[in-house]
PDB file of C-alpha atoms in Angstrom:
ATOM      1  CA  MET A  18      -1.690 -51.065   8.628  1.00  0.00           C
ATOM      2  CA  THR A  19       1.188 -51.965   6.684  1.00  0.00           C
ATOM      3  CA  ALA A  20       2.777 -49.744   3.948  1.00  0.00           C
ATOM      4  CA  SER A  21       2.093 -53.347   1.281  1.00  0.00           C
ATOM      5  CA  GLN A  22      -1.484 -54.016   2.291  1.00  0.00           C
ATOM      6  CA  LEU A  23      -2.018 -50.183   2.018  1.00  0.00           C
ATOM      7  CA  ASP A  24       0.008 -49.364  -1.391  1.00  0.00           C
ATOM      8  CA  TRP A  25      -2.058 -53.544  -2.867  1.00  0.00           C
ATOM      9  CA  TYR A  26      -5.657 -51.169  -1.494  1.00  0.00           C
ATOM     10  CA  LEU A  27      -5.229 -47.758  -2.764  1.00  0.00           C
ATOM     11  CA  GLN A  28      -3.739 -50.045  -6.490  1.00  0.00           C
ATOM     12  CA  ILE A  29      -5.396 -52.344  -7.799  1.00  0.00           C
ATOM     13  CA  ASN A  30      -8.763 -52.487  -4.823  1.00  0.00           C
ATOM     14  CA  LEU A  31     -10.054 -48.700  -4.608  1.00  0.00           C
ATOM     15  CA  LYS A  32     -13.698 -47.933  -7.081  1.00  0.00           C
ATOM     16  CA  ALA A  33     -14.800 -44.974  -7.753  1.00  0.00           C
ATOM     17  CA  ARG A  34     -17.803 -45.656  -6.156  1.00  0.00           C
ATOM     18  CA  GLN A  35     -15.913 -45.815  -3.200  1.00  0.00           C
ATOM     19  CA  LEU A  36     -14.391 -42.245  -4.226  1.00  0.00           C
ATOM     20  CA  ARG A  37     -18.225 -41.718  -4.641  1.00  0.00           C
ATOM     21  CA  LEU A  38     -18.872 -42.520  -0.957  1.00  0.00           C
ATOM     22  CA  LEU A  39     -16.500 -40.610   0.185  1.00  0.00           C
ATOM     23  CA  VAL A  40     -17.161 -37.619  -0.731  1.00  0.00           C
ATOM     24  CA  ALA A  41     -20.706 -38.594   0.066  1.00  0.00           C
ATOM     25  CA  LEU A  42     -20.314 -39.084   3.443  1.00  0.00           C
ATOM     26  CA  ASP A  43     -17.930 -35.795   4.152  1.00  0.00           C
ATOM     27  CA  ASP A  44     -20.222 -34.052   2.282  1.00  0.00           C
ATOM     28  CA  PHE A  45     -23.739 -34.791   3.784  1.00  0.00           C
ATOM     29  CA  GLY A  46     -22.007 -36.729   7.284  1.00  0.00           C
ATOM     30  CA  ASN A  47     -25.274 -39.072   7.621  1.00  0.00           C
ATOM     31  CA  LEU A  48     -25.537 -42.023   7.187  1.00  0.00           C
ATOM     32  CA  LYS A  49     -29.437 -41.951   6.208  1.00  0.00           C
ATOM     33  CA  GLN A  50     -29.276 -39.165   4.222  1.00  0.00           C
ATOM     34  CA  VAL A  51     -26.031 -41.118   1.766  1.00  0.00           C
ATOM     35  CA  ALA A  52     -28.190 -43.662   2.091  1.00  0.00           C
ATOM     36  CA  ASP A  53     -31.269 -41.950   1.024  1.00  0.00           C
ATOM     37  CA  ILE A  54     -29.052 -40.061  -1.955  1.00  0.00           C
ATOM     38  CA  SER A  55     -27.462 -43.155  -2.770  1.00  0.00           C
ATOM     39  CA  HIS A  56     -30.790 -45.226  -2.670  1.00  0.00           C
ATOM     40  CA  VAL A  57     -29.542 -48.655  -0.897  1.00  0.00           C
ATOM     41  CA  THR A  58     -30.067 -49.141   3.318  1.00  0.00           C
ATOM     42  CA  VAL A  59     -27.893 -47.544   5.666  1.00  0.00           C
ATOM     43  CA  PRO A  60     -26.034 -50.762   6.575  1.00  0.00           C
ATOM     44  CA  ALA A  61     -25.323 -51.333   3.123  1.00  0.00           C
ATOM     45  CA  VAL A  62     -24.015 -48.015   3.358  1.00  0.00           C
ATOM     46  CA  SER A  63     -21.845 -48.858   6.891  1.00  0.00           C
ATOM     47  CA  LYS A  64     -20.573 -51.932   5.862  1.00  0.00           C
ATOM     48  CA  ALA A  65     -19.441 -50.391   2.974  1.00  0.00           C
ATOM     49  CA  LEU A  66     -17.351 -47.580   5.204  1.00  0.00           C
ATOM     50  CA  SER A  67     -16.476 -50.953   7.201  1.00  0.00           C
ATOM     51  CA  GLU A  68     -14.941 -52.191   3.842  1.00  0.00           C
ATOM     52  CA  LEU A  69     -13.343 -49.137   3.273  1.00  0.00           C
ATOM     53  CA  GLU A  70     -11.440 -48.922   5.910  1.00  0.00           C
ATOM     54  CA  LYS A  71     -10.816 -52.716   6.312  1.00  0.00           C
ATOM     55  CA  GLY A  72      -8.699 -52.608   3.594  1.00  0.00           C
ATOM     56  CA  LEU A  73      -6.565 -49.793   4.248  1.00  0.00           C
ATOM     57  CA  GLY A  74      -5.995 -50.045   7.752  1.00  0.00           C
ATOM     58  CA  LEU A  75      -6.674 -47.025   8.191  1.00  0.00           C
ATOM     59  CA  GLN A  76     -10.819 -44.887   9.914  1.00  0.00           C
ATOM     60  CA  LEU A  77     -11.282 -42.384   8.342  1.00  0.00           C
ATOM     61  CA  PHE A  78     -14.547 -40.582  10.238  1.00  0.00           C
ATOM     62  CA  THR A  79     -15.203 -40.892  13.932  1.00  0.00           C
ATOM     63  CA  ARG A  80     -18.764 -40.947  15.007  1.00  0.00           C
ATOM     64  CA  THR A  81     -19.703 -37.726  16.997  1.00  0.00           C
ATOM     65  CA  GLN A  82     -23.681 -35.677  17.818  1.00  0.00           C
ATOM     66  CA  HIS A  83     -23.077 -33.974  15.046  1.00  0.00           C
ATOM     67  CA  GLY A  84     -23.034 -37.566  12.594  1.00  0.00           C
ATOM     68  CA  LEU A  85     -19.545 -38.499  10.634  1.00  0.00           C
ATOM     69  CA  GLN A  86     -16.569 -36.331  11.687  1.00  0.00           C
ATOM     70  CA  PRO A  87     -13.631 -37.440   8.954  1.00  0.00           C
ATOM     71  CA  THR A  88     -10.149 -37.714  10.977  1.00  0.00           C
ATOM     72  CA  ALA A  89      -6.910 -37.321   9.641  1.00  0.00           C
ATOM     73  CA  TYR A  90      -7.044 -40.203   7.334  1.00  0.00           C
ATOM     74  CA  GLY A  91     -10.566 -39.400   5.693  1.00  0.00           C
ATOM     75  CA  GLU A  92      -9.550 -35.589   5.293  1.00  0.00           C
ATOM     76  CA  CYS A  93      -7.258 -36.155   3.328  1.00  0.00           C
ATOM     77  CA  LEU A  94      -8.196 -39.607   1.310  1.00  0.00           C
ATOM     78  CA  ILE A  95     -11.250 -37.259   1.076  1.00  0.00           C
ATOM     79  CA  ARG A  96      -9.179 -34.510  -1.014  1.00  0.00           C
ATOM     80  CA  HIS A  97      -8.061 -36.801  -3.615  1.00  0.00           C
ATOM     81  CA  ALA A  98     -11.161 -38.470  -4.073  1.00  0.00           C
ATOM     82  CA  ARG A  99     -12.623 -35.273  -5.283  1.00  0.00           C
ATOM     83  CA  ASN A 100      -9.780 -34.648  -7.387  1.00  0.00           C
ATOM     84  CA  MET A 101      -9.919 -38.566  -9.010  1.00  0.00           C
ATOM     85  CA  LEU A 102     -13.590 -38.109  -9.024  1.00  0.00           C
ATOM     86  CA  VAL A 103     -13.287 -35.078 -11.328  1.00  0.00           C
ATOM     87  CA  ASN A 104     -10.537 -36.461 -13.752  1.00  0.00           C
ATOM     88  CA  ILE A 105     -12.579 -39.538 -14.352  1.00  0.00           C
ATOM     89  CA  HIS A 106     -15.387 -36.713 -15.319  1.00  0.00           C
ATOM     90  CA  HIS A 107     -13.633 -34.847 -18.337  1.00  0.00           C
ATOM     91  CA  ALA A 108     -11.949 -38.019 -18.979  1.00  0.00           C
ATOM     92  CA  ARG A 109     -15.939 -39.668 -19.824  1.00  0.00           C
ATOM     93  CA  GLU A 110     -16.630 -35.776 -21.039  1.00  0.00           C
ATOM     94  CA  GLU A 111     -12.949 -36.271 -23.724  1.00  0.00           C
ATOM     95  CA  LEU A 112     -14.391 -39.736 -24.966  1.00  0.00           C
ATOM     96  CA  ARG A 113     -17.913 -39.135 -25.460  1.00  0.00           C
ATOM     97  CA  ALA A 114     -16.893 -35.778 -27.464  1.00  0.00           C
ATOM     98  CA  ILE A 115     -14.330 -38.052 -29.544  1.00  0.00           C
ATOM     99  CA  SER A 116     -17.218 -40.324 -30.168  1.00  0.00           C
ATOM    100  CA  SER A 117     -19.673 -38.211 -30.950  1.00  0.00           C
ATOM    101  CA  GLY A 118     -17.597 -36.041 -33.143  1.00  0.00           C
ATOM    102  CA  THR A 119     -17.969 -32.918 -30.981  1.00  0.00           C
ATOM    103  CA  GLU A 120     -14.658 -31.176 -29.478  1.00  0.00           C
ATOM    104  CA  GLY A 121     -15.892 -31.232 -25.757  1.00  0.00           C
ATOM    105  CA  LYS A 122     -17.573 -29.271 -22.690  1.00  0.00           C
ATOM    106  CA  ILE A 123     -15.535 -26.640 -21.517  1.00  0.00           C
ATOM    107  CA  HIS A 124     -16.186 -25.244 -17.743  1.00  0.00           C
ATOM    108  CA  VAL A 125     -16.362 -21.761 -16.847  1.00  0.00           C
ATOM    109  CA  GLY A 126     -16.273 -20.146 -14.669  1.00  0.00           C
ATOM    110  CA  VAL A 127     -16.963 -15.873 -14.432  1.00  0.00           C
ATOM    111  CA  PHE A 128     -16.668 -12.914 -12.600  1.00  0.00           C
ATOM    112  CA  PRO A 129     -20.276 -11.446 -12.936  1.00  0.00           C
ATOM    113  CA  ALA A 130     -18.831  -7.640 -13.390  1.00  0.00           C
ATOM    114  CA  TRP A 131     -17.614  -9.338 -17.083  1.00  0.00           C
ATOM    115  CA  THR A 132     -20.167 -11.669 -17.452  1.00  0.00           C
ATOM    116  CA  SER A 133     -21.965  -8.427 -19.916  1.00  0.00           C
ATOM    117  CA  VAL A 134     -18.097  -7.599 -21.620  1.00  0.00           C
ATOM    118  CA  LEU A 135     -15.943  -9.746 -23.124  1.00  0.00           C
ATOM    119  CA  LEU A 136     -17.329 -13.286 -22.347  1.00  0.00           C
ATOM    120  CA  PRO A 137     -20.744 -13.544 -24.069  1.00  0.00           C
ATOM    121  CA  SER A 138     -17.913 -12.466 -27.506  1.00  0.00           C
ATOM    122  CA  ALA A 139     -16.030 -15.046 -26.487  1.00  0.00           C
ATOM    123  CA  LEU A 140     -18.358 -17.029 -26.954  1.00  0.00           C
ATOM    124  CA  SER A 141     -19.485 -16.400 -30.246  1.00  0.00           C
ATOM    125  CA  LEU A 142     -16.251 -16.333 -32.191  1.00  0.00           C
ATOM    126  CA  LEU A 143     -15.966 -19.969 -30.330  1.00  0.00           C
ATOM    127  CA  LYS A 144     -19.184 -21.778 -31.595  1.00  0.00           C
ATOM    128  CA  GLU A 145     -18.740 -20.200 -35.128  1.00  0.00           C
ATOM    129  CA  ARG A 146     -15.579 -22.207 -35.306  1.00  0.00           C
ATOM    130  CA  SER A 147     -15.994 -25.042 -33.183  1.00  0.00           C
ATOM    131  CA  PRO A 148     -19.716 -25.419 -32.881  1.00  0.00           C
ATOM    132  CA  GLY A 149     -19.417 -28.444 -31.417  1.00  0.00           C
ATOM    133  CA  THR A 150     -17.414 -27.101 -28.651  1.00  0.00           C
ATOM    134  CA  ASN A 151     -20.035 -26.246 -25.402  1.00  0.00           C
ATOM    135  CA  VAL A 152     -19.893 -24.831 -22.418  1.00  0.00           C
ATOM    136  CA  LEU A 153     -20.917 -24.312 -19.129  1.00  0.00           C
ATOM    137  CA  VAL A 154     -21.522 -21.294 -17.267  1.00  0.00           C
ATOM    138  CA  THR A 155     -20.941 -21.010 -13.223  1.00  0.00           C
ATOM    139  CA  GLU A 156     -20.986 -17.093 -12.896  1.00  0.00           C
ATOM    140  CA  GLY A 157     -19.606 -16.807  -8.526  1.00  0.00           C
ATOM    141  CA  THR A 158     -16.732 -14.891  -6.457  1.00  0.00           C
ATOM    142  CA  ILE A 159     -13.396 -14.999  -6.493  1.00  0.00           C
ATOM    143  CA  GLN A 160     -14.639 -16.893  -3.064  1.00  0.00           C
ATOM    144  CA  THR A 161     -16.430 -19.522  -4.073  1.00  0.00           C
ATOM    145  CA  LEU A 162     -14.885 -20.121  -7.863  1.00  0.00           C
ATOM    146  CA  MET A 163     -11.165 -20.249  -6.979  1.00  0.00           C
ATOM    147  CA  PRO A 164     -11.044 -23.056  -4.758  1.00  0.00           C
ATOM    148  CA  ASP A 165     -13.194 -24.677  -7.883  1.00  0.00           C
ATOM    149  CA  LEU A 166     -10.043 -24.486 -10.077  1.00  0.00           C
ATOM    150  CA  SER A 167      -8.435 -26.102  -7.880  1.00  0.00           C
ATOM    151  CA  GLN A 168     -10.235 -29.062  -7.365  1.00  0.00           C
ATOM    152  CA  GLY A 169     -10.559 -28.770 -11.095  1.00  0.00           C
ATOM    153  CA  LYS A 170     -14.462 -28.395 -11.489  1.00  0.00           C
ATOM    154  CA  ILE A 171     -14.189 -26.172 -13.519  1.00  0.00           C
ATOM    155  CA  ASP A 172     -10.993 -25.489 -16.602  1.00  0.00           C
ATOM    156  CA  LEU A 173     -10.863 -21.612 -17.015  1.00  0.00           C
ATOM    157  CA  LEU A 174     -11.453 -18.447 -15.075  1.00  0.00           C
ATOM    158  CA  ILE A 175     -12.341 -15.611 -15.930  1.00  0.00           C
ATOM    159  CA  GLY A 176     -12.719 -11.705 -14.810  1.00  0.00           C
ATOM    160  CA  ARG A 177     -10.171  -9.038 -13.068  1.00  0.00           C
ATOM    161  CA  LEU A 178      -7.190 -10.354 -11.944  1.00  0.00           C
ATOM    162  CA  PRO A 179      -6.137 -11.392  -7.917  1.00  0.00           C
ATOM    163  CA  PRO A 180      -2.997 -10.398  -6.432  1.00  0.00           C
ATOM    164  CA  ARG A 181      -0.111 -12.230  -7.636  1.00  0.00           C
ATOM    165  CA  HIS A 182       0.628 -13.416  -4.182  1.00  0.00           C
ATOM    166  CA  ALA A 183      -2.424 -15.594  -3.533  1.00  0.00           C
ATOM    167  CA  THR A 184      -2.676 -17.233  -6.710  1.00  0.00           C
ATOM    168  CA  HIS A 185       0.747 -19.618  -6.867  1.00  0.00           C
ATOM    169  CA  ASP A 186      -0.872 -22.656  -8.415  1.00  0.00           C
ATOM    170  CA  VAL A 187      -2.836 -20.549 -11.543  1.00  0.00           C
ATOM    171  CA  GLU A 188      -1.290 -19.486 -14.446  1.00  0.00           C
ATOM    172  CA  GLU A 189      -3.122 -16.178 -15.980  1.00  0.00           C
ATOM    173  CA  LEU A 190      -3.256 -14.283 -18.768  1.00  0.00           C
ATOM    174  CA  GLU A 191      -4.368 -10.488 -18.716  1.00  0.00           C
ATOM    175  CA  LEU A 192      -6.324  -9.304 -21.318  1.00  0.00           C
ATOM    176  CA  LEU A 193      -8.374  -6.522 -20.000  1.00  0.00           C
ATOM    177  CA  GLU A 194      -7.217  -3.025 -18.784  1.00  0.00           C
ATOM    178  CA  GLU A 195     -11.170  -2.324 -18.012  1.00  0.00           C
ATOM    179  CA  PRO A 196     -10.591   1.259 -15.702  1.00  0.00           C
ATOM    180  CA  LEU A 197     -13.135   1.058 -12.873  1.00  0.00           C
ATOM    181  CA  VAL A 198     -15.069   4.529 -12.810  1.00  0.00           C
ATOM    182  CA  LEU A 199     -17.960   6.099 -10.200  1.00  0.00           C
ATOM    183  CA  MET A 200     -21.295   5.458 -11.631  1.00  0.00           C
ATOM    184  CA  THR A 201     -25.151   6.583 -11.766  1.00  0.00           C
ATOM    185  CA  GLY A 202     -28.102   6.665 -12.824  1.00  0.00           C
ATOM    186  CA  PRO A 203     -28.287   8.845 -16.753  1.00  0.00           C
ATOM    187  CA  ARG A 204     -30.569  11.064 -14.198  1.00  0.00           C
ATOM    188  CA  HIS A 205     -28.941  11.510 -11.259  1.00  0.00           C
ATOM    189  CA  PRO A 206     -27.972  14.865 -10.498  1.00  0.00           C
ATOM    190  CA  LEU A 207     -24.491  14.616  -9.910  1.00  0.00           C
ATOM    191  CA  ALA A 208     -24.681  13.495 -13.938  1.00  0.00           C
ATOM    192  CA  LEU A 209     -26.623  16.640 -14.322  1.00  0.00           C
ATOM    193  CA  LYS A 210     -23.124  18.700 -13.115  1.00  0.00           C
ATOM    194  CA  LYS A 211     -20.402  19.985 -15.229  1.00  0.00           C
ATOM    195  CA  LYS A 212     -18.610  19.213 -12.871  1.00  0.00           C
ATOM    196  CA  VAL A 213     -18.392  17.555  -9.602  1.00  0.00           C
ATOM    197  CA  LYS A 214     -16.750  16.896  -6.629  1.00  0.00           C
ATOM    198  CA  TRP A 215     -15.071  14.540  -4.327  1.00  0.00           C
ATOM    199  CA  SER A 216     -17.224  15.782  -1.686  1.00  0.00           C
ATOM    200  CA  ASP A 217     -21.042  15.778  -4.067  1.00  0.00           C
ATOM    201  CA  LEU A 218     -20.737  12.095  -3.201  1.00  0.00           C
ATOM    202  CA  ARG A 219     -21.614  12.715   0.648  1.00  0.00           C
ATOM    203  CA  ASP A 220     -25.303  13.377   0.590  1.00  0.00           C
ATOM    204  CA  TYR A 221     -25.954  10.213  -1.525  1.00  0.00           C
ATOM    205  CA  PRO A 222     -26.575   6.154  -0.944  1.00  0.00           C
ATOM    206  CA  TRP A 223     -24.488   3.898  -2.365  1.00  0.00           C
ATOM    207  CA  VAL A 224     -23.946   0.297  -3.812  1.00  0.00           C
ATOM    208  CA  LEU A 225     -21.242  -1.303  -2.697  1.00  0.00           C
ATOM    209  CA  PRO A 226     -19.040  -4.211  -3.549  1.00  0.00           C
ATOM    210  CA  PRO A 227     -19.610  -7.030  -0.613  1.00  0.00           C
ATOM    211  CA  ALA A 228     -17.250  -7.180   2.703  1.00  0.00           C
ATOM    212  CA  GLY A 229     -13.906  -9.386   1.856  1.00  0.00           C
ATOM    213  CA  SER A 230     -14.640  -9.121  -2.195  1.00  0.00           C
ATOM    214  CA  GLN A 231     -11.488  -7.435  -3.962  1.00  0.00           C
ATOM    215  CA  LEU A 232     -13.236  -4.606  -4.786  1.00  0.00           C
ATOM    216  CA  ARG A 233     -14.453  -3.549  -1.343  1.00  0.00           C
ATOM    217  CA  ASP A 234     -11.290  -1.979   0.115  1.00  0.00           C
ATOM    218  CA  PRO A 235      -9.954  -0.689  -2.487  1.00  0.00           C
ATOM    219  CA  LEU A 236     -12.998   1.098  -3.088  1.00  0.00           C
ATOM    220  CA  GLU A 237     -13.049   2.432   0.941  1.00  0.00           C
ATOM    221  CA  ARG A 238      -9.061   3.660   0.675  1.00  0.00           C
ATOM    222  CA  ILE A 239      -9.976   5.778  -2.540  1.00  0.00           C
ATOM    223  CA  LEU A 240     -13.272   6.858  -0.386  1.00  0.00           C
ATOM    224  CA  GLU A 241     -11.130   7.762   3.437  1.00  0.00           C
ATOM    225  CA  GLN A 242      -7.911  10.186   1.526  1.00  0.00           C
ATOM    226  CA  HIS A 243     -10.894  11.792  -0.045  1.00  0.00           C
ATOM    227  CA  GLY A 244     -12.414  12.779   3.504  1.00  0.00           C
ATOM    228  CA  ILE A 245     -15.430  10.602   2.492  1.00  0.00           C
ATOM    229  CA  SER A 246     -17.608   8.707   5.473  1.00  0.00           C
ATOM    230  CA  LEU A 247     -19.443   5.753   3.658  1.00  0.00           C
ATOM    231  CA  SER A 248     -23.117   6.240   5.241  1.00  0.00           C
ATOM    232  CA  ASN A 249     -25.292   3.465   6.163  1.00  0.00           C
ATOM    233  CA  ASN A 250     -27.565   3.777   3.254  1.00  0.00           C
ATOM    234  CA  TYR A 251     -25.942   1.094   1.148  1.00  0.00           C
ATOM    235  CA  ILE A 252     -27.525  -2.199  -0.532  1.00  0.00           C
ATOM    236  CA  GLU A 253     -24.711  -4.290  -0.868  1.00  0.00           C
ATOM    237  CA  THR A 254     -23.971  -6.952  -4.483  1.00  0.00           C
ATOM    238  CA  LEU A 255     -21.866  -7.800  -6.825  1.00  0.00           C
ATOM    239  CA  SER A 256     -24.040  -7.990  -9.581  1.00  0.00           C
ATOM    240  CA  THR A 257     -24.510  -5.616 -12.552  1.00  0.00           C
ATOM    241  CA  HIS A 258     -27.737  -6.414 -13.755  1.00  0.00           C
ATOM    242  CA  LEU A 259     -29.677  -5.804 -10.428  1.00  0.00           C
ATOM    243  CA  ILE A 260     -26.728  -2.556  -9.769  1.00  0.00           C
ATOM    244  CA  ARG A 261     -27.771  -1.529 -13.675  1.00  0.00           C
ATOM    245  CA  SER A 262     -31.501  -1.153 -12.769  1.00  0.00           C
ATOM    246  CA  TYR A 263     -31.361  -0.250  -8.886  1.00  0.00           C
ATOM    247  CA  LEU A 264     -29.020   3.280  -9.796  1.00  0.00           C
ATOM    248  CA  HIS A 265     -31.565   3.832 -12.278  1.00  0.00           C
ATOM    249  CA  MET A 266     -34.253   3.483  -9.992  1.00  0.00           C
ATOM    250  CA  THR A 267     -32.405   5.426  -7.703  1.00  0.00           C
ATOM    251  CA  ASP A 268     -29.600   8.161  -6.559  1.00  0.00           C
ATOM    252  CA  ALA A 269     -26.848   5.993  -5.287  1.00  0.00           C
ATOM    253  CA  VAL A 270     -23.214   6.368  -6.572  1.00  0.00           C
ATOM    254  CA  ALA A 271     -21.852   2.959  -7.740  1.00  0.00           C
ATOM    255  CA  MET A 272     -18.100   1.722  -9.001  1.00  0.00           C
ATOM    256  CA  MET A 273     -18.081  -1.479 -11.624  1.00  0.00           C
ATOM    257  CA  ALA A 274     -15.979  -1.331 -14.958  1.00  0.00           C
ATOM    258  CA  ALA A 275     -16.051   1.420 -16.594  1.00  0.00           C
ATOM    259  CA  ALA A 276     -17.818  -1.852 -20.019  1.00  0.00           C
ATOM    260  CA  VAL A 277     -20.462  -1.490 -17.600  1.00  0.00           C
ATOM    261  CA  ALA A 278     -21.641   1.812 -18.133  1.00  0.00           C
ATOM    262  CA  LYS A 279     -22.821   0.870 -22.133  1.00  0.00           C
ATOM    263  CA  ASP A 280     -24.688  -0.560 -22.286  1.00  0.00           C
ATOM    264  CA  PRO A 281     -27.207   0.337 -25.212  1.00  0.00           C
ATOM    265  CA  VAL A 282     -30.659  -1.002 -22.842  1.00  0.00           C
ATOM    266  CA  GLN A 283     -29.870   0.835 -19.677  1.00  0.00           C
ATOM    267  CA  PRO A 284     -26.717   3.667 -20.340  1.00  0.00           C
ATOM    268  CA  LEU A 285     -25.077   4.852 -16.980  1.00  0.00           C
ATOM    269  CA  SER A 286     -23.344   8.501 -16.379  1.00  0.00           C
ATOM    270  CA  VAL A 287     -19.539   8.088 -15.553  1.00  0.00           C
ATOM    271  CA  LEU A 288     -18.246  10.476 -13.360  1.00  0.00           C
ATOM    272  CA  PRO A 289     -15.621  12.964 -13.855  1.00  0.00           C
ATOM    273  CA  LEU A 290     -13.767  12.239 -10.873  1.00  0.00           C
ATOM    274  CA  THR A 291     -10.437  10.607 -11.343  1.00  0.00           C
ATOM    275  CA  MET A 292      -9.462   7.168  -9.899  1.00  0.00           C
ATOM    276  CA  PRO A 293      -6.089   5.717  -9.772  1.00  0.00           C
ATOM    277  CA  ARG A 294      -5.534   1.979 -10.654  1.00  0.00           C
ATOM    278  CA  LEU A 295      -7.376  -0.065  -7.534  1.00  0.00           C
ATOM    279  CA  MET A 296      -6.759  -3.809  -9.301  1.00  0.00           C
ATOM    280  CA  ARG A 297      -4.956  -4.642 -11.624  1.00  0.00           C
ATOM    281  CA  PRO A 298      -6.315  -5.637 -15.278  1.00  0.00           C
ATOM    282  CA  ALA A 299      -9.525  -8.561 -16.321  1.00  0.00           C
ATOM    283  CA  GLY A 300      -8.176 -11.644 -17.382  1.00  0.00           C
ATOM    284  CA  VAL A 301      -7.840 -15.111 -18.250  1.00  0.00           C
ATOM    285  CA  MET A 302      -6.889 -18.376 -15.489  1.00  0.00           C
ATOM    286  CA  TRP A 303      -6.526 -21.503 -15.360  1.00  0.00           C
ATOM    287  CA  ASN A 304      -4.814 -24.126 -12.842  1.00  0.00           C
ATOM    288  CA  ARG A 305      -1.364 -24.709 -13.605  1.00  0.00           C
ATOM    289  CA  SER A 306      -1.156 -28.466 -12.808  1.00  0.00           C
ATOM    290  CA  ARG A 307      -3.858 -29.729 -15.106  1.00  0.00           C
ATOM    291  CA  ASN A 308      -3.629 -29.247 -18.737  1.00  0.00           C
ATOM    292  CA  LEU A 309      -5.619 -27.271 -20.744  1.00  0.00           C
ATOM    293  CA  THR A 310      -7.681 -29.692 -23.783  1.00  0.00           C
ATOM    294  CA  PRO A 311      -8.202 -28.374 -27.350  1.00  0.00           C
ATOM    295  CA  GLY A 312     -11.570 -26.181 -27.022  1.00  0.00           C
ATOM    296  CA  ALA A 313     -10.503 -24.640 -23.920  1.00  0.00           C
ATOM    297  CA  GLN A 314      -7.117 -23.654 -25.701  1.00  0.00           C
ATOM    298  CA  LEU A 315      -9.233 -22.650 -28.333  1.00  0.00           C
ATOM    299  CA  LEU A 316     -11.353 -20.541 -25.635  1.00  0.00           C
ATOM    300  CA  VAL A 317      -7.904 -18.686 -24.499  1.00  0.00           C
ATOM    301  CA  SER A 318      -7.152 -17.425 -28.314  1.00  0.00           C
ATOM    302  CA  CYS A 319     -10.738 -16.621 -28.401  1.00  0.00           C
ATOM    303  CA  LEU A 320     -11.506 -14.052 -25.577  1.00  0.00           C
ATOM    304  CA  LYS A 321      -7.330 -12.864 -26.221  1.00  0.00           C
ATOM    305  CA  GLU A 322      -8.608 -11.954 -29.795  1.00  0.00           C
ATOM    306  CA  VAL A 323     -11.724 -10.285 -28.390  1.00  0.00           C
ATOM    307  CA  ALA A 324      -9.620  -7.996 -25.938  1.00  0.00           C
ATOM    308  CA  ASP A 325      -7.540  -7.326 -27.978  1.00  0.00           C
ATOM    309  CA  GLN A 326     -10.425  -5.608 -30.380  1.00  0.00           C
ATOM    310  CA  LEU A 327     -11.621  -3.690 -26.960  1.00  0.00           C
TER     311      LEU A 327
END
């Protein structure tokens, strides 16, 4: 491989279909599967890969018993291929929006606790001001959505802000200082008491955030400070809909944002126990290396306006 050969191929001859081939080979690691989804033959996929490697003068994959494995060269090019395909997709969306007179599409990620607090009102306000701005919402955890934000798969990420040291490539806007509270169903024995002590929690099952989630370690620390060990009687989930329904059906205790308890259809009871500030405020995040589209900027302003009114 010469530097001039590599430069020429990358700048002049590299095509979008080859980028898609790289990503597909990395995702599936199998020529036959890539051929099936591409509606071509296995020899055609093998030939396309060989031509790409020959053109670059680099070996991108090695064949193993477990399928194709990218080399260091392959991993580098695949990472950039994913980013380039995302940018091509965004360009296509914006061009379609311009040609149709709409404002384009925003891809939004949201943590489960905030699907019913900030986002619905902000989306309603967005649609009032720009009906042609469309939004794709993906619900997930910090482990799944932060990589999507870094890779450009989502434009905005809404939820409780992670520690600052974990967001070096992210811009953020604080929106809402929503306290965490312990809550139960309205007919729970502790909900019927005027005074509740921390020790009263020992006899009840729990709904816990999954291990490794933002809320799990802070919850365990505060319970340990009050001499409470979590029993083996618990379920783990971040789904506010499941938690709300489960609390209404059982004597379980859960920790969630206070606004969740205010649901008019399935109201919950907040236990009168003072919780310290365990987490950062809720906010919106975006990748600082990617410019926000006008539609995304408008949604950020709608989120800020809704949060200021809460």
